[in-house]
Coordinates of C-alpha atoms and ligand atoms in Angstrom, one line a residue:
X638 CA -22.3 -32.2 1.6
X639 CA -21.4 -29.1 3.5
X640 CA -17.9 -28.6 4.8
X641 CA -19.1 -28.7 8.3
X642 CA -21.3 -31.8 8.8
X643 CA -22.2 -31.9 12.4
X644 CA -22.1 -28.8 14.6
X645 CA -22.6 -30.7 17.8
X646 CA -19.9 -33.3 17.2
X647 CA -17.4 -30.6 16.1
X648 CA -17.6 -28.4 19.1
X649 CA -16.8 -31.3 21.4
X650 CA -13.2 -31.8 20.3
X651 CA -12.5 -28.6 18.4
X652 CA -9.0 -27.0 18.5
X653 CA -7.5 -24.3 16.3
X654 CA -4.4 -26.5 16.1
X655 CA -6.3 -28.6 13.7
X656 CA -6.4 -25.6 11.4
X657 CA -2.7 -24.9 11.9
X658 CA -2.0 -28.4 10.7
X659 CA -4.2 -28.0 7.6
X660 CA -2.3 -24.9 6.7
X661 CA 1.0 -26.6 7.4
X662 CA 1.9 -24.1 10.0
X663 CA 3.7 -24.9 13.2
X664 CA 3.7 -22.4 16.2
X665 CA 6.9 -20.4 15.8
X666 CA 7.0 -20.6 12.0
X667 CA 6.6 -17.6 9.8
X668 CA 3.1 -16.9 8.7
X669 CA 2.3 -14.3 6.1
X670 CA -1.3 -13.8 4.8
X671 CA -0.1 -12.2 1.6
X672 CA 2.0 -15.3 0.7
X673 CA -0.7 -17.7 1.9
X674 CA -3.3 -16.2 -0.4
X675 CA -1.2 -16.3 -3.5
X676 CA 2.2 -18.1 -3.4
X677 CA 0.8 -21.1 -1.5
X678 CA -2.1 -21.4 -3.8
X679 CA 0.3 -21.5 -6.8
X680 CA 2.4 -24.0 -5.0
X681 CA -0.6 -26.2 -4.7
X682 CA -0.9 -26.3 -8.4
X683 CA -3.7 -23.8 -8.8
X684 CA -1.7 -21.0 -10.6
X685 CA -3.8 -21.1 -13.6
X686 CA -7.1 -21.1 -11.8
X687 CA -9.1 -17.7 -11.9
X688 CA -8.7 -15.8 -8.6
X689 CA -10.5 -12.6 -9.6
X690 CA -13.2 -11.9 -12.1
X691 CA -13.6 -8.2 -12.2
X692 CA -16.1 -5.9 -13.7
X693 CA -16.1 -2.1 -13.6
X694 CA -18.9 0.3 -14.2
X695 CA -18.4 1.1 -17.9
X696 CA -14.8 -0.2 -17.7
X697 CA -15.2 -3.7 -19.0
X698 CA -14.1 -6.9 -17.5
X699 CA -10.7 -8.3 -16.3
X700 CA -9.6 -11.7 -15.3
X701 CA -6.7 -12.6 -13.0
X702 CA -5.3 -16.1 -12.2
X703 CA -3.7 -16.9 -8.9
X704 CA -0.4 -16.7 -10.7
X705 CA -1.3 -13.1 -11.8
X706 CA -2.2 -12.3 -8.1
X707 CA 1.1 -13.8 -7.0
X708 CA 3.1 -11.7 -9.6
X709 CA 1.1 -8.6 -9.1
X710 CA 1.5 -8.6 -5.3
X711 CA 5.2 -9.3 -5.7
X712 CA 5.4 -6.4 -8.0
X713 CA 3.7 -4.1 -5.5
X714 CA 5.8 -5.5 -2.7
X715 CA 9.0 -4.8 -4.6
X716 CA 8.0 -1.4 -5.6
X717 CA 7.1 -0.3 -2.1
X718 CA 10.3 -1.9 -0.7
X719 CA 12.3 0.1 -3.2
X720 CA 10.6 3.3 -2.0
X721 CA 12.1 2.5 1.5
X722 CA 8.9 1.1 3.0
X723 CA 9.8 -1.0 6.0
X724 CA 8.0 -3.7 8.0
X725 CA 5.3 -2.3 10.3
X726 CA 5.0 0.9 8.2
X727 CA 1.3 1.8 7.7
X728 CA 0.3 1.8 4.0
X729 CA -3.1 3.2 3.3
X730 CA -5.3 1.7 0.5
X731 CA -7.7 4.5 -0.6
X732 CA -9.3 3.5 -3.9
X733 CA -12.5 2.1 -5.5
X734 CA -12.8 -1.6 -6.0
X735 CA -10.3 -1.8 -8.7
X736 CA -8.2 -5.0 -9.1
X737 CA -5.1 -3.1 -7.7
X738 CA -6.9 -2.8 -4.3
X739 CA -7.0 -6.5 -3.9
X740 CA -3.5 -7.2 -5.3
X741 CA -1.7 -4.5 -3.5
X742 CA -3.2 -5.5 -0.3
X743 CA -1.4 -8.8 -0.5
X744 CA 1.8 -7.0 -1.7
X745 CA 1.8 -4.8 1.4
X746 CA 1.4 -7.8 3.7
X747 CA 4.2 -9.7 1.8
X748 CA 6.8 -7.1 2.8
X749 CA 5.6 -7.1 6.5
X750 CA 4.1 -3.6 6.2
X751 CA 0.6 -2.8 7.7
X752 CA -2.3 -2.4 5.4
X753 CA -4.7 0.3 6.3
X754 CA -7.7 0.2 4.0
X755 CA -10.0 3.2 4.0
X756 CA -13.4 3.5 2.2
X757 CA -12.8 5.6 -1.0
X758 CA -16.0 7.6 -0.4
X759 CA -14.5 9.2 2.8
X760 CA -14.1 12.9 2.6
X761 CA -11.1 15.0 3.7
X762 CA -11.7 15.1 7.4
X763 CA -12.5 11.5 7.7
X764 CA -9.3 10.6 5.8
X765 CA -7.1 13.1 7.7
X766 CA -8.1 11.9 11.2
X767 CA -7.3 8.3 10.3
X768 CA -4.1 9.0 8.5
X769 CA -2.9 11.1 11.4
X770 CA -3.8 8.6 13.9
X771 CA -2.0 5.8 12.1
X772 CA 1.0 8.1 11.1
X773 CA 0.6 6.6 7.7
X774 CA 3.7 6.9 5.5
X775 CA 2.4 5.9 2.1
X776 CA -1.0 5.8 0.4
X777 CA -2.1 4.1 -2.8
X778 CA -4.9 5.9 -4.6
X779 CA -6.5 6.9 -7.8
X780 CA -6.3 10.2 -9.6
X781 CA -10.0 11.0 -8.9
X782 CA -9.3 10.9 -5.1
X783 CA -6.2 13.0 -5.1
X784 CA -7.9 16.3 -4.4
X785 CA -8.9 15.1 -1.0
X786 CA -5.2 14.4 -0.1
X787 CA -4.0 17.6 -1.6
X788 CA -6.4 19.5 0.6
X789 CA -5.0 18.0 3.8
X790 CA -1.4 17.4 2.9
X791 CA 0.1 20.1 5.1
X792 CA -1.6 18.6 8.1
X793 CA -0.1 15.1 7.7
X794 CA 3.6 15.6 7.4
X795 CA 4.5 12.0 8.1
X796 CA 2.9 10.9 4.8
X797 CA 5.9 10.6 2.5
X798 CA 4.5 8.9 -0.7
X799 CA 1.3 9.2 -2.6
X800 CA 1.1 6.5 -5.3
X801 CA -1.2 7.2 -8.2
X802 CA -2.3 4.0 -9.7
X803 CA -4.0 5.4 -12.8
X804 CA -2.0 8.4 -13.9
X805 CA -2.4 9.1 -17.5
X806 CA 1.1 10.6 -17.7
X807 CA -0.4 14.0 -18.8
X808 CA -2.1 15.7 -15.8
X809 CA 0.5 17.4 -13.6
X810 CA 1.4 15.6 -10.4
X811 CA 2.4 17.5 -7.2
X812 CA 4.7 17.0 -4.3
X813 CA 5.0 13.4 -3.0
X814 CA 2.9 12.1 -5.9
X815 CA 4.4 9.1 -7.8
X816 CA 2.7 7.3 -10.7
X817 CA 2.7 3.6 -10.7
X818 CA 0.9 1.3 -13.1
X819 CA 0.5 -2.4 -12.0
X820 CA -0.2 -3.5 -15.5
X821 CA 2.9 -1.7 -17.1
X822 CA 5.3 -2.5 -14.4
X823 CA 7.8 -5.3 -15.0
X824 CA 6.4 -8.4 -13.2
X825 CA 8.6 -9.4 -10.2
X826 CA 8.9 -13.2 -10.4
X827 CA 10.6 -13.6 -7.0
X828 CA 10.0 -11.5 -3.9
X829 CA 11.6 -12.1 -0.6
X830 CA 8.6 -12.5 1.8
X831 CA 9.2 -10.7 5.1
X832 CA 9.2 -13.5 7.7
X833 CA 6.2 -12.2 9.7
X834 CA 5.2 -14.3 12.7
X835 CA 1.8 -15.1 14.2
X836 CA 1.8 -12.0 16.2
X837 CA 3.2 -9.6 13.5
X838 CA 0.8 -6.7 12.7
X839 CA -1.1 -7.1 9.4
X840 CA -4.1 -4.9 9.0
X841 CA -5.5 -1.7 10.7
X842 CA -9.2 -1.3 10.2
X843 CA -10.7 1.9 11.5
X844 CA -14.0 1.7 13.3
X845 CA -16.2 4.4 14.9
X846 CA -16.1 5.3 18.6
X847 CA -18.8 6.8 20.7
X848 CA -16.9 9.4 22.5
X849 CA -13.6 9.8 20.7
X850 CA -11.8 9.6 17.5
X851 CA -12.2 6.6 15.2
X852 CA -10.2 3.7 16.6
X853 CA -7.8 1.5 14.5
X854 CA -8.3 -2.2 15.4
X855 CA -5.0 -3.7 14.9
X856 CA -4.9 -7.3 13.6
X857 CA -2.1 -9.8 13.2
X858 CA -1.1 -12.4 10.6
X859 CA -2.3 -15.3 12.9
X860 CA -5.9 -14.1 12.1
X861 CA -5.6 -16.2 8.9
X862 CA -6.3 -19.3 11.1
X863 CA -9.8 -18.0 12.0
X864 CA -10.6 -16.4 8.6
X865 CA -9.6 -19.6 6.7
X866 CA -11.8 -21.9 8.7
X867 CA -14.8 -19.6 9.2
X868 CA -14.8 -19.0 5.5
X869 CA -14.6 -22.8 4.9
X870 CA -17.4 -23.8 7.3
X871 CA -19.8 -20.8 7.2
X872 CA -19.4 -19.6 3.5
X873 CA -19.0 -23.4 2.8
X874 CA -16.5 -23.0 -0.1
X875 CA -16.2 -25.8 -2.6
X876 CA -13.5 -26.1 -5.2
X877 CA -15.5 -24.8 -8.2
X878 CA -17.4 -22.1 -6.5
X879 CA -17.8 -18.6 -7.9
X880 CA -18.0 -16.4 -4.8
X881 CA -19.3 -12.9 -4.6
X882 CA -18.7 -10.8 -1.4
X883 CA -20.4 -7.4 -1.9
X884 CA -18.5 -5.6 0.9
X885 CA -15.9 -3.0 0.1
X886 CA -12.4 -3.9 1.4
X887 CA -12.5 -0.4 3.2
X888 CA -14.5 -2.4 5.8
X889 CA -13.5 -5.6 7.6
X890 CA -15.9 -7.9 5.7
X891 CA -14.3 -6.8 2.5
X892 CA -10.8 -8.0 3.7
X893 CA -11.6 -11.0 6.0
X894 CA -14.1 -12.5 3.6
X895 CA -13.5 -10.4 0.4
X896 CA -9.8 -11.3 0.1
X897 CA -8.3 -13.5 2.8
X898 CA -11.2 -16.1 3.3
X899 CA -11.6 -17.0 -0.4
X900 CA -8.0 -16.6 -1.6
X901 CA -6.4 -18.6 1.3
X902 CA -8.5 -21.4 0.0
X903 CA -7.9 -20.9 -3.7
X904 CA -11.5 -20.0 -4.4
X905 CA -12.5 -17.8 -7.5
X906 CA -14.2 -14.6 -6.5
X907 CA -15.8 -11.8 -8.6
X908 CA -16.0 -8.2 -7.9
X909 CA -18.4 -5.5 -9.2
X910 CA -16.9 -2.0 -9.0
X911 CA -20.2 -0.2 -9.3
X912 CA -22.9 1.3 -7.0
X913 CA -26.0 -0.7 -6.2
X914 CA -28.8 -1.3 -8.6
X915 CA -31.0 -4.4 -8.3
X916 CA -30.9 -4.9 -12.1
X917 CA -27.1 -4.9 -12.4
X918 CA -26.7 -7.1 -9.3
X919 CA -29.1 -9.7 -10.6
X920 CA -27.3 -9.5 -14.0
X921 CA -23.9 -9.9 -12.3
X922 CA -25.1 -13.1 -10.5
X923 CA -26.5 -14.6 -13.6
X924 CA -23.5 -13.7 -15.9
X925 CA -20.8 -14.9 -13.5
X926 CA -22.8 -17.9 -12.2
X927 CA -22.2 -16.9 -8.6
X928 CA -22.6 -19.9 -6.3
X929 CA -21.8 -18.3 -2.9
X930 CA -23.0 -14.9 -2.1
X931 CA -22.1 -12.8 1.0
X932 CA -24.1 -9.6 1.3
X933 CA -25.9 -7.4 3.8
X934 CA -29.4 -6.8 5.1
X935 CA -29.5 -3.3 3.5
X936 CA -28.8 -4.7 0.1
X937 CA -31.3 -7.5 0.6
X938 CA -34.0 -5.0 1.7
X939 CA -33.2 -2.9 -1.4
X940 CA -33.6 -6.0 -3.6
X941 CA -36.9 -6.8 -2.0
X942 CA -38.1 -3.3 -2.7
X943 CA -37.2 -3.6 -6.4
X944 CA -39.9 -6.2 -6.5
X945 CA -40.3 -10.0 -7.3
X946 CA -41.2 -9.3 -10.9
X947 CA -37.7 -8.0 -11.7
X948 CA -36.1 -11.0 -10.1
X949 CA -38.2 -13.3 -12.3
X950 CA -36.3 -12.1 -15.4
X951 CA -33.0 -13.8 -14.2
X952 CA -31.7 -17.2 -13.7
X953 CA -30.4 -17.8 -10.2
X954 CA -29.9 -21.5 -10.5
X955 CA -26.1 -21.1 -9.9
X956 CA -26.7 -19.9 -6.3
X957 CA -25.9 -22.6 -3.7
X958 CA -25.3 -20.7 -0.5
X959 CA -26.2 -17.2 0.8
X960 CA -25.0 -15.4 3.9
X961 CA -25.4 -12.0 5.3
X962 CA -23.7 -9.7 7.8
X963 CA -23.7 -6.2 9.3
X964 CA -27.1 -5.6 10.8
X965 CA -29.9 -7.6 12.1
X966 CA -31.3 -9.7 9.2
X967 CA -35.1 -9.5 9.2
X968 CA -37.0 -12.8 9.3
X969 CA -38.9 -11.5 6.2
X970 CA -35.7 -11.2 4.3
X971 CA -34.8 -14.8 5.0
X972 CA -38.2 -16.0 3.8
X973 CA -38.2 -13.7 0.7
X974 CA -34.8 -15.1 -0.3
X975 CA -36.2 -18.6 -0.2
X976 CA -38.9 -17.5 -2.6
X977 CA -36.7 -15.6 -5.0
X978 CA -33.5 -17.6 -4.9
X979 CA -34.7 -20.8 -3.7
X980 CA -32.3 -20.5 -0.7
X981 CA -32.4 -18.6 2.7
X982 CA -29.7 -16.1 3.7
X983 CA -27.6 -17.4 6.7
X984 CA -27.1 -14.6 9.2
X985 CA -23.6 -14.1 10.5
X986 CA -22.6 -11.9 13.4
X987 CA -19.1 -10.4 14.1
X988 CA -17.3 -7.1 14.2
X989 CA -14.2 -5.2 13.0
X990 CA -12.6 -6.1 16.3
X991 CA -13.3 -9.8 16.2
X992 CA -11.8 -10.1 12.7
X993 CA -13.8 -13.3 11.9
X994 CA -17.3 -14.6 12.2
X995 CA -18.4 -15.3 15.8
X996 CA -22.0 -16.3 15.9
X997 CA -23.6 -17.7 12.8
X998 CA -26.0 -20.0 11.0
X999 CA -24.2 -23.0 9.5
X1000 CA -25.4 -24.7 6.3
X1001 CA -25.9 -28.0 8.3
X1002 CA -28.1 -26.3 10.9
X1003 CA -31.7 -25.4 11.0
X1004 CA -32.3 -21.7 10.5
X1005 CA -34.6 -19.9 12.9
X1006 CA -35.3 -16.8 10.9
X1007 CA -34.4 -13.7 12.9
X1008 CA -31.7 -15.5 14.9
X1009 CA -28.0 -14.9 14.5
X1010 CA -27.4 -18.7 15.1
X1011 CA -24.8 -20.3 17.3
X1012 CA -21.2 -19.6 18.3
X1013 CA -18.5 -20.8 15.9
X1014 CA -16.5 -23.8 17.3
X1015 CA -13.7 -22.5 19.5
X1016 CA -15.5 -19.4 20.4
X1017 CA -16.7 -19.0 24.0
X1018 CA -19.6 -16.6 24.3
X1019 CA -21.5 -15.3 27.3
X1020 CA -24.3 -12.9 27.8
X1021 CA -23.3 -10.7 30.7
X1022 CA -25.4 -8.8 33.2
X1023 CA -25.2 -5.1 32.3
X1024 CA -24.2 -4.0 35.8
X1025 CA -22.2 -6.9 37.2
X1026 CA -20.7 -8.2 34.0
X1027 CA -21.3 -11.8 35.4
X1028 CA -22.6 -14.3 32.8
X1029 CA -26.4 -14.7 32.8
X1030 CA -27.2 -18.4 32.8
X1031 CA -31.0 -18.5 32.2
X1032 CA -32.1 -18.6 28.6
X1033 CA -34.3 -15.8 27.4
X1034 CA -32.7 -13.1 29.5
X1035 CA -30.9 -10.3 27.8
X1036 CA -27.3 -9.5 28.3
X1037 CA -24.2 -8.0 26.8
X1038 CA -22.6 -10.2 24.2
X1039 CA -19.1 -11.1 25.4
X1040 CA -16.4 -13.4 24.2
X1041 CA -13.4 -15.1 25.9
X1042 CA -10.5 -13.4 24.1
X1043 CA -8.7 -16.4 22.8
X1044 CA -9.6 -16.8 19.1
X1045 CA -6.9 -16.2 16.5
X1046 CA -8.5 -13.3 14.6
X1047 CA -9.3 -11.0 17.5
X1048 CA -7.9 -7.5 17.5
X1049 CA -4.6 -7.2 19.4
X1050 CA -5.1 -3.4 20.4
X1051 CA -6.5 -0.2 19.1
X1052 CA -3.6 1.6 17.5
X1053 CA -2.2 4.3 19.8
X1054 CA -5.1 3.7 22.2
X1055 CA -4.2 0.9 24.6
X1056 CA -6.5 2.5 27.2
X1057 CA -9.7 2.3 25.1
X1058 CA -8.7 -1.3 24.1
X1059 CA -8.4 -2.3 27.8
X1060 CA -11.8 -0.7 28.4
X1061 CA -13.3 -3.3 26.2
X1062 CA -12.6 -6.1 28.7
X1063 CA -14.4 -6.9 32.0
X1064 CA -13.7 -9.9 34.2
X1065 CA -11.7 -11.5 31.5
X1066 CA -14.4 -11.1 28.8
X1067 CA -14.2 -9.0 25.6
X1068 CA -17.3 -6.8 25.5
X1069 CA -18.8 -6.4 22.0
X1070 CA -21.1 -3.6 22.9
X1071 CA -24.2 -5.4 21.7
X1072 CA -27.1 -6.9 23.6
X1073 CA -28.7 -10.3 22.8
X1074 CA -30.6 -13.1 24.3
X1075 CA -30.1 -16.8 24.0
X1076 CA -33.0 -19.3 23.7
X1077 CA -33.2 -22.8 25.2
X1078 CA -31.8 -24.3 21.9
X1079 CA -28.7 -22.2 22.2
X1080 CA -29.6 -19.8 19.4
X1081 CA -28.7 -16.1 19.8
X1082 CA -31.1 -13.2 19.0
X1083 CA -29.7 -9.8 18.5
X1084 CA -31.4 -7.0 20.5
X1085 CA -29.5 -3.8 19.9
X1086 CA -26.2 -1.9 20.6
X1087 CA -25.4 -0.8 24.0
X1088 CA -24.1 2.6 23.0
X1089 CA -25.0 5.5 20.7
X1090 CA -23.2 4.3 17.7
X1091 CA -25.3 4.4 14.5
X1092 CA -25.6 1.4 12.3
X1093 CA -26.6 2.8 8.9
X1094 CA -26.8 0.4 6.0
X1095 CA -24.5 -2.0 7.9
X1096 CA -21.9 0.8 8.5
X1097 CA -21.1 2.0 11.9
X1098 CA -21.0 5.8 12.1
X1099 CA -20.0 7.7 15.3
X1100 CA -22.3 10.5 16.5
X1101 CA -19.2 12.1 18.0
X1102 CA -17.4 12.4 14.7
X1103 CA -20.5 13.8 13.0
X1104 CA -21.2 16.3 15.8
X1105 CA -17.6 17.4 15.8
X1106 CA -17.8 18.1 12.1
X1107 CA -21.0 19.9 12.4
X1108 CA -19.4 22.2 14.9
X1109 CA -16.9 23.2 12.4
X1110 CA -19.6 24.8 10.3
X1111 CA -19.7 28.6 11.0
X1112 CA -23.5 28.6 11.7
X1113 CA -23.6 25.7 14.2
X1114 CA -23.4 26.5 18.0
X1115 CA -24.3 22.9 19.2
X1116 CA -25.2 19.6 17.7
X1117 CA -26.5 16.3 18.7
X1118 CA -26.6 13.3 16.3
X1119 CA -28.8 10.3 16.7
X1120 CA -30.4 7.6 14.5
X1121 CA -33.9 7.5 13.2
X1122 CA -35.7 4.6 11.6
X1123 CA -35.5 4.0 7.9
X1124 CA -37.1 1.3 5.8
X1125 CA -34.1 0.3 3.8
X1126 CA -31.0 1.4 5.7
X1127 CA -32.5 0.4 9.0
X1128 CA -31.1 3.5 10.7
X1129 CA -30.1 6.9 9.2
X1130 CA -28.5 9.9 10.7
X1131 CA -30.4 12.8 12.1
X1132 CA -28.8 15.9 13.4
X1133 CA -30.2 18.3 16.0
X1134 CA -28.4 21.7 16.0
X1135 CA -28.6 25.1 17.6
X1136 CA -27.4 28.1 15.7
X1137 CA -25.0 30.8 16.5
X1138 CA -26.4 34.3 17.0
X1139 CA -27.0 36.0 13.6
X1140 CA -28.0 32.8 11.8
X1141 CA -31.8 31.9 11.1
X1142 CA -33.0 28.4 10.4
X1143 CA -33.8 27.8 6.7
X1144 CA -33.9 25.1 4.1
X1145 CA -31.0 26.7 2.4
X1146 CA -28.8 26.6 5.4
X1147 CA -29.7 23.0 5.9
X1148 CA -28.5 22.2 2.4
X1149 CA -25.4 24.2 2.9
X1150 CA -24.6 22.2 6.1
X1151 CA -25.3 18.9 4.2
X1152 CA -22.9 19.8 1.5
X1153 CA -20.3 20.7 4.0
X1154 CA -20.7 17.4 5.8
X1155 CA -20.5 15.4 2.5
X1156 CA -17.1 16.9 1.7
X1157 CA -15.7 16.3 5.2
X1158 CA -17.0 12.9 6.1
X1159 CA -18.6 10.4 3.8
X1160 CA -22.0 10.0 2.2
X1161 CA -22.8 7.4 4.9
X1162 CA -22.3 9.9 7.7
X1163 CA -24.4 12.5 6.1
X1164 CA -27.5 13.6 8.1
X1165 CA -30.6 12.7 6.2
X1166 CA -32.4 15.4 8.3
X1167 CA -31.3 18.4 10.3
X1168 CA -33.7 19.7 12.9
X1169 CA -33.2 23.2 14.3
X1170 CA -33.6 23.5 18.1
X1171 CA -33.5 26.4 20.5
X1172 CA -31.6 24.4 23.0
X1173 CA -30.6 20.7 23.3
X1174 CA -31.6 18.5 26.2
X1175 CA -28.6 18.2 28.7
X1176 CA -27.7 16.6 31.9
X1177 CA -27.0 18.8 34.9
X1178 CA -23.3 18.7 34.2
X1179 CA -24.0 19.9 30.6
X1180 CA -23.7 16.7 28.6
X1181 CA -26.1 16.4 25.7
X1182 CA -28.6 13.6 26.2
X1183 CA -28.7 11.9 22.9
X1184 CA -30.9 9.2 24.3
X1185 CA -33.8 11.5 24.8
X1186 CA -33.6 12.7 21.2
X1187 CA -33.2 9.2 20.0
X1188 CA -36.2 7.9 21.9
X1189 CA -38.4 10.6 20.3
X1190 CA -37.3 9.6 16.8
X1191 CA -38.1 5.9 17.5
X1192 CA -41.4 6.7 19.3
X1193 CA -40.1 5.1 22.5
X1194 CA -41.0 6.1 26.0
X1195 CA -38.2 8.2 27.5
X1196 CA -39.1 7.6 31.1
X1197 CA -37.6 9.4 34.0
X1198 CA -34.7 11.5 32.5
X1199 CA -33.2 12.3 35.8
X1200 CA -32.0 8.7 36.0
X1201 CA -30.3 9.0 32.7
X1202 CA -28.4 11.9 33.9
X1203 CA -24.8 11.1 34.0
X1204 CA -24.8 7.7 32.3
X1205 CA -24.7 9.1 28.8
Ligands
LIG1610 C1 -21.5 -4.2 14.5 C2 -20.1 -4.4 14.0 C3 -18.0 -7.4 10.7 C4 -19.2 -7.2 10.0 C5 -19.4 -5.9 9.5 C6 -19.6 -4.8 10.4 C7 -23.6 -5.0 14.0 C8 -22.9 -7.1 12.7 C9 -24.7 -8.3 12.7 C10 -25.7 -9.2 12.7 C11 -27.1 -7.7 14.1 C12 -24.9 -7.0 13.5 C13 -23.4 -5.2 15.5 C14 -21.9 -5.2 15.6 N1 -23.7 -6.4 13.4 N2 -23.5 -8.2 12.2 N3 -25.6 -10.3 12.1 N4 -26.9 -8.9 13.4 N5 -26.1 -6.8 14.1 O1 -18.6 -4.6 11.3 O2 -18.6 -2.2 11.4 O3 -17.3 -3.5 13.2 O4 -19.9 -3.5 13.0 O5 -22.5 -4.4 13.5 O6 -23.8 -4.0 16.2 O7 -21.2 -4.8 16.9 P1 -18.4 -3.3 12.2

């Protein structure tokens, strides 16, 4: 029996207060995600249950019980507090998917500080911009990532401490760098939990903007209410599940559903700290007997590409429920999964800003392959007219996906950027920036984004950030970045550039530019192709018309460009 048995009956009398009751929270009480995901689970008698089954690439396996997670997060919390870290201080997590990432995340929250997870593949520039914006005071990292911090240290004076989690005691450390080993530190049995309230800040997740710097979506501890229930009803956790979320906690899926969702319910999860390979993923599922699996369309397409023959070598009988997020899930992927795993993927739609799943396919509901499903109970969604921002009532018409801003996990602001935050609301609706249609059965169908942001392999990248970095290269005079179609990643980055006088287009220069980008940004933001241009298409006022370039890449008709003029 799925946890949610009837969608129709549930939406009729749904209230978030029911979840508050289930979590024994009363308005006005303290609520702390770190404590809910560890201390409370132990108090419920599950201290000996496995919380984390971890496997590293060539680094063996590790197991942690909920009591280990409780003690480990206490130990991190106490260590940070002793360093002078205060509530609301921003603490960055910048590491691969090592156990410390998951455990220190809870420790940071336990002392009321704000966790700022960043994807460890980020290069110097991507890191600098985000640490500067958040005025981060402390960063937890691994030795292998230190060089990126050392390169930018003089530009981020507010950063006081760099905690190196895997220092071997031999290699020299530099200013501000402090070694700390979770495993060697004396475990802290009792930590005073900071009495965070519903609206106390918890997590800052950076996401890409079209025209400006990355924006830090600020979340609060009350988000737990949404994350707990969506995980229960959409991922359908049962007591004995072994759950695998393939997302990195540098992105919101990896925290909302790679830490908070499962652990607030005392569910065992496993983590594979290695890059993608169809073989090792299949092996991982078989070996750990994964029963609930949350992944992404790009990963599914990559598995499809590896072929059905490979999949036949493995036993997938443990899998009970599959879900996907991040990009449109092709109907073929849903059908393919039924053939290979005997189960379809359930598409889920949400964003960094929403903090929890908004539109989704529930286990108890018929799947229409290609549809994102229906709104989660308690979520009021509308499709708005692109010009008037009024709800469109007829089914089948396309509109902007918008939500009534009243669910617990919504972001509370963009850090340092209240103006951009306010710009996300019209007529009392939160605007997602995506377009969709709804059919006469109330199912939603994704159409596309309503801006220039590129969704490559489920990761949003900002053309603006890539263009700015391109301009830092000595040879580049102007740049425009758009997406181009890709079989696996759906979209990849393509850069159009004009060169400064004295530079000639060449394959060599292209390689040089790509290497420059890799170091500064991240492998995701790397252009897959650079096209040299004599000049870029522009509006009369001199703005680059990305849309003209994009249309060319996608083989779309551009139409009358004079009407595009100032909209871009
Ligand atoms: C954007 C949000 C929170 C999930 C990870 C991404 C796109 C997300 C779907 C889906 C089509 C989707 C949207 C959205 N997106 N899920 N099921 N079907 N598109 O979080 O980086 O904030 O990206 O990803 O465009 O706005 P994010």
